[in-house]
Amino acid sequence: LDWHDSVLNERFRTLRDSRHRRNPQIIERLQSLGIDITYEEVRALAGSDSVGRPHIARALMDKQVVSSDKEAFDRFLADGKPAYVPRDLPSPAEAIQWIKAAGGLAVLAHPTWVKLADRSLIELLRDLKSAGLDGVEVYYSTHAARQTREYLSLAQQLGLLVTGGSDFHGLTKPDIDVGIGKGTLHIPTSLLTKMKAVVGRV
């Protein structure tokens, strides 16, 4: 992916602006629930990072409102919870187009968290592949062995690249580093070789 691509970066700027408008609204909703929290506190916690819900979750943990970031999302920040505010996001097909236009490979990240509504994951992957999807994240920090096997099988059935990630998010996930996830996560280096081969052909 050419991360210097001017069109892609303009689209990122639009998404960041949407995120910046959203964060104070989340804080206001938390305050309306009687939680003593300010946007300034969350910004200070984020430091040089772009403020997001993980930083708000961390602030709630620091204030002992919740005991984990998972609890913060489960109780307050996830879709359908009292402090949730939706974002303006591109459709999956649009996101795939953006990535491909910048010379990248489009991959469905952590499929375990994808909301499927009334269809199966394989149906979603087929639709996304028809829109240009290149791969699926098979190896991931919170995947159980059963999930890894399932996603590997789906990738092989559909001819999608197999990828992996540690889910590194900086200070919001201090127990995870770049390429080093939780438990026994092991991402074969051969996956990168295959990805480079595909990039070289497009």
Short mmCIF file of C-alpha atoms in Angstrom, two decimals:
data_model
loop_
_atom_site.label_atom_id
_atom_site.label_comp_id
_atom_site.label_asym_id
_atom_site.label_seq_id
_atom_site.Cartn_x
_atom_site.Cartn_y
_atom_site.Cartn_z
CA LEU A 1 0.00 0.00 0.00
CA ASP A 2 1.32 3.44 -0.89
CA TRP A 3 0.52 5.21 2.36
CA HIS A 4 1.70 8.50 0.79
CA ASP A 5 -1.13 8.31 -1.78
CA SER A 6 -2.77 11.75 -1.75
CA VAL A 7 -6.30 10.54 -2.47
CA LEU A 8 -6.12 7.88 0.24
CA ASN A 9 -4.78 10.38 2.77
CA GLU A 10 -7.56 12.84 2.00
CA ARG A 11 -10.06 10.07 2.67
CA PHE A 12 -8.27 9.26 5.93
CA ARG A 13 -8.48 12.93 6.90
CA THR A 14 -12.24 12.87 6.38
CA LEU A 15 -12.52 9.77 8.58
CA ARG A 16 -10.35 11.36 11.29
CA ASP A 17 -12.54 14.46 11.26
CA SER A 18 -15.60 12.27 11.76
CA ARG A 19 -13.89 10.53 14.65
CA HIS A 20 -12.92 13.84 16.28
CA ARG A 21 -16.54 15.03 16.11
CA ARG A 22 -17.74 11.77 17.61
CA ASN A 23 -15.48 11.55 20.68
CA PRO A 24 -16.86 14.58 22.59
CA GLN A 25 -20.37 13.25 21.94
CA ILE A 26 -19.43 9.94 23.57
CA ILE A 27 -18.05 11.81 26.58
CA GLU A 28 -21.28 13.82 26.86
CA ARG A 29 -23.30 10.61 26.91
CA LEU A 30 -21.08 9.14 29.62
CA GLN A 31 -21.48 12.34 31.65
CA SER A 32 -25.27 12.10 31.27
CA LEU A 33 -24.99 8.65 32.85
CA GLY A 34 -23.39 10.24 35.91
CA ILE A 35 -19.80 9.32 35.08
CA ASP A 36 -17.16 11.90 36.06
CA ILE A 37 -15.09 12.09 32.87
CA THR A 38 -13.91 14.91 30.59
CA TYR A 39 -12.67 14.97 27.02
CA GLU A 40 -9.51 16.75 28.19
CA GLU A 41 -8.66 13.77 30.41
CA VAL A 42 -9.05 11.38 27.51
CA ARG A 43 -6.95 13.56 25.19
CA ALA A 44 -4.18 13.70 27.78
CA LEU A 45 -4.28 9.92 28.08
CA ALA A 46 -4.02 9.49 24.31
CA GLY A 47 -0.94 11.70 24.07
CA SER A 48 0.12 11.98 20.43
CA ASP A 49 -2.27 9.21 19.33
CA SER A 50 -5.55 9.97 17.59
CA VAL A 51 -8.23 9.79 20.29
CA GLY A 52 -10.64 6.89 19.97
CA ARG A 53 -12.92 4.67 21.98
CA PRO A 54 -10.00 2.56 23.31
CA HIS A 55 -8.67 5.69 25.05
CA ILE A 56 -12.11 6.40 26.51
CA ALA A 57 -12.21 2.79 27.72
CA ARG A 58 -8.79 3.27 29.33
CA ALA A 59 -10.01 6.42 31.11
CA LEU A 60 -13.01 4.50 32.46
CA MET A 61 -10.62 1.83 33.75
CA ASP A 62 -8.39 4.45 35.39
CA LYS A 63 -11.46 5.85 37.14
CA GLN A 64 -12.43 2.32 38.22
CA VAL A 65 -15.79 2.62 36.49
CA VAL A 66 -14.92 -0.65 34.72
CA SER A 67 -12.27 -3.30 35.29
CA SER A 68 -11.29 -3.90 31.65
CA ASP A 69 -11.58 -2.38 28.21
CA LYS A 70 -13.92 -5.25 27.30
CA GLU A 71 -16.25 -4.25 30.13
CA ALA A 72 -16.12 -0.63 28.95
CA PHE A 73 -17.28 -1.65 25.49
CA ASP A 74 -19.80 -4.20 26.75
CA ARG A 75 -21.44 -1.72 29.13
CA PHE A 76 -21.02 1.66 27.43
CA LEU A 77 -19.12 1.98 24.15
CA ALA A 78 -20.20 -0.79 21.78
CA ASP A 79 -22.97 -0.45 19.21
CA GLY A 80 -26.32 -0.45 21.00
CA LYS A 81 -24.86 0.57 24.37
CA PRO A 82 -25.79 3.85 26.13
CA ALA A 83 -22.72 5.90 25.14
CA TYR A 84 -22.37 4.61 21.58
CA VAL A 85 -22.26 7.21 18.80
CA PRO A 86 -22.15 5.98 15.17
CA ARG A 87 -19.42 7.07 12.76
CA ASP A 88 -19.51 8.03 9.11
CA LEU A 89 -17.72 5.10 7.49
CA PRO A 90 -17.28 3.90 3.91
CA SER A 91 -19.04 0.74 2.81
CA PRO A 92 -16.82 -2.38 2.65
CA ALA A 93 -16.83 -2.16 -1.16
CA GLU A 94 -15.73 1.50 -1.03
CA ALA A 95 -12.94 0.70 1.45
CA ILE A 96 -11.71 -2.10 -0.80
CA GLN A 97 -11.65 0.30 -3.76
CA TRP A 98 -9.64 2.85 -1.76
CA ILE A 99 -7.06 0.24 -0.76
CA LYS A 100 -6.71 -1.20 -4.26
CA ALA A 101 -6.39 2.27 -5.82
CA ALA A 102 -3.43 2.92 -3.52
CA GLY A 103 -1.75 -0.32 -4.57
CA GLY A 104 -2.64 -2.31 -1.46
CA LEU A 105 -4.14 -5.66 -0.58
CA ALA A 106 -7.62 -5.55 0.92
CA VAL A 107 -7.99 -7.93 3.88
CA LEU A 108 -10.93 -8.60 6.20
CA ALA A 109 -9.53 -8.02 9.69
CA HIS A 110 -10.47 -10.11 12.76
CA PRO A 111 -13.52 -11.85 11.28
CA THR A 112 -14.46 -13.02 14.76
CA TRP A 113 -15.78 -9.50 15.47
CA VAL A 114 -17.71 -9.06 12.22
CA LYS A 115 -21.46 -8.60 12.70
CA LEU A 116 -23.10 -10.97 10.24
CA ALA A 117 -26.81 -10.29 10.87
CA ASP A 118 -28.70 -12.98 8.95
CA ARG A 119 -25.96 -14.35 6.69
CA SER A 120 -22.95 -16.59 7.11
CA LEU A 121 -19.31 -15.55 7.08
CA ILE A 122 -18.65 -17.48 3.88
CA GLU A 123 -21.46 -15.54 2.16
CA LEU A 124 -19.95 -12.26 3.32
CA LEU A 125 -16.49 -13.30 2.14
CA ARG A 126 -17.87 -14.29 -1.26
CA ASP A 127 -19.53 -10.90 -1.63
CA LEU A 128 -16.39 -9.06 -0.55
CA LYS A 129 -14.23 -11.15 -2.87
CA SER A 130 -16.46 -10.14 -5.77
CA ALA A 131 -15.78 -6.52 -4.71
CA GLY A 132 -12.01 -7.14 -4.77
CA LEU A 133 -11.15 -8.58 -1.35
CA ASP A 134 -7.71 -10.22 -1.36
CA GLY A 135 -7.46 -11.97 2.00
CA VAL A 136 -8.73 -12.70 5.48
CA GLU A 137 -7.03 -12.39 8.87
CA VAL A 138 -6.77 -16.00 10.02
CA TYR A 139 -4.21 -15.56 12.81
CA TYR A 140 -5.28 -13.09 15.51
CA SER A 141 -4.61 -12.58 19.21
CA THR A 142 -8.03 -13.62 20.49
CA HIS A 143 -8.80 -16.40 18.02
CA ALA A 144 -9.26 -19.81 19.58
CA ALA A 145 -7.63 -22.72 17.75
CA ARG A 146 -11.05 -23.72 16.43
CA GLN A 147 -11.58 -20.25 14.94
CA THR A 148 -8.16 -20.23 13.32
CA ARG A 149 -8.91 -23.58 11.68
CA GLU A 150 -12.32 -22.35 10.51
CA TYR A 151 -10.97 -19.14 8.96
CA LEU A 152 -8.05 -20.96 7.36
CA SER A 153 -10.50 -23.39 5.75
CA LEU A 154 -12.67 -20.54 4.46
CA ALA A 155 -9.67 -18.71 3.00
CA GLN A 156 -8.54 -21.86 1.22
CA GLN A 157 -12.04 -22.60 -0.10
CA LEU A 158 -12.39 -19.12 -1.57
CA GLY A 159 -8.82 -18.67 -2.78
CA LEU A 160 -8.13 -15.78 -0.42
CA LEU A 161 -4.77 -14.85 1.04
CA VAL A 162 -4.18 -15.95 4.63
CA THR A 163 -2.93 -13.13 6.86
CA GLY A 164 -2.36 -12.53 10.55
CA GLY A 165 -1.93 -9.75 13.07
CA SER A 166 -1.24 -9.21 16.75
CA ASP A 167 -3.88 -6.43 17.02
CA PHE A 168 -1.28 -3.92 18.23
CA HIS A 169 -2.97 -0.66 19.30
CA GLY A 170 -0.23 1.12 21.22
CA LEU A 171 -0.87 2.18 24.80
CA THR A 172 -4.47 1.00 24.71
CA LYS A 173 -3.27 -2.63 24.52
CA PRO A 174 -0.04 -2.68 26.55
CA ASP A 175 0.18 -6.49 26.61
CA ILE A 176 0.45 -6.64 22.81
CA ASP A 177 3.38 -5.52 20.64
CA VAL A 178 3.85 -5.34 16.88
CA GLY A 179 3.89 -8.95 15.72
CA ILE A 180 3.65 -10.29 19.27
CA GLY A 181 0.15 -11.17 20.41
CA LYS A 182 -1.42 -13.03 23.28
CA GLY A 183 -0.96 -16.66 24.24
CA THR A 184 0.58 -18.92 21.63
CA LEU A 185 -0.06 -16.67 18.63
CA HIS A 186 2.37 -17.54 15.85
CA ILE A 187 2.10 -15.95 12.42
CA PRO A 188 4.12 -17.83 9.77
CA THR A 189 6.52 -15.58 7.85
CA SER A 190 5.58 -17.50 4.70
CA LEU A 191 2.33 -15.52 4.66
CA LEU A 192 4.24 -12.30 3.96
CA THR A 193 6.10 -13.95 1.08
CA LYS A 194 2.78 -14.89 -0.55
CA MET A 195 1.39 -11.39 -0.03
CA LYS A 196 4.46 -9.81 -1.63
CA ALA A 197 4.11 -12.16 -4.58
CA VAL A 198 0.51 -11.03 -5.14
CA VAL A 199 1.44 -7.35 -4.82
CA GLY A 200 4.16 -7.89 -7.40
CA ARG A 201 1.58 -9.14 -9.89
CA VAL A 202 -0.85 -6.23 -9.57
#
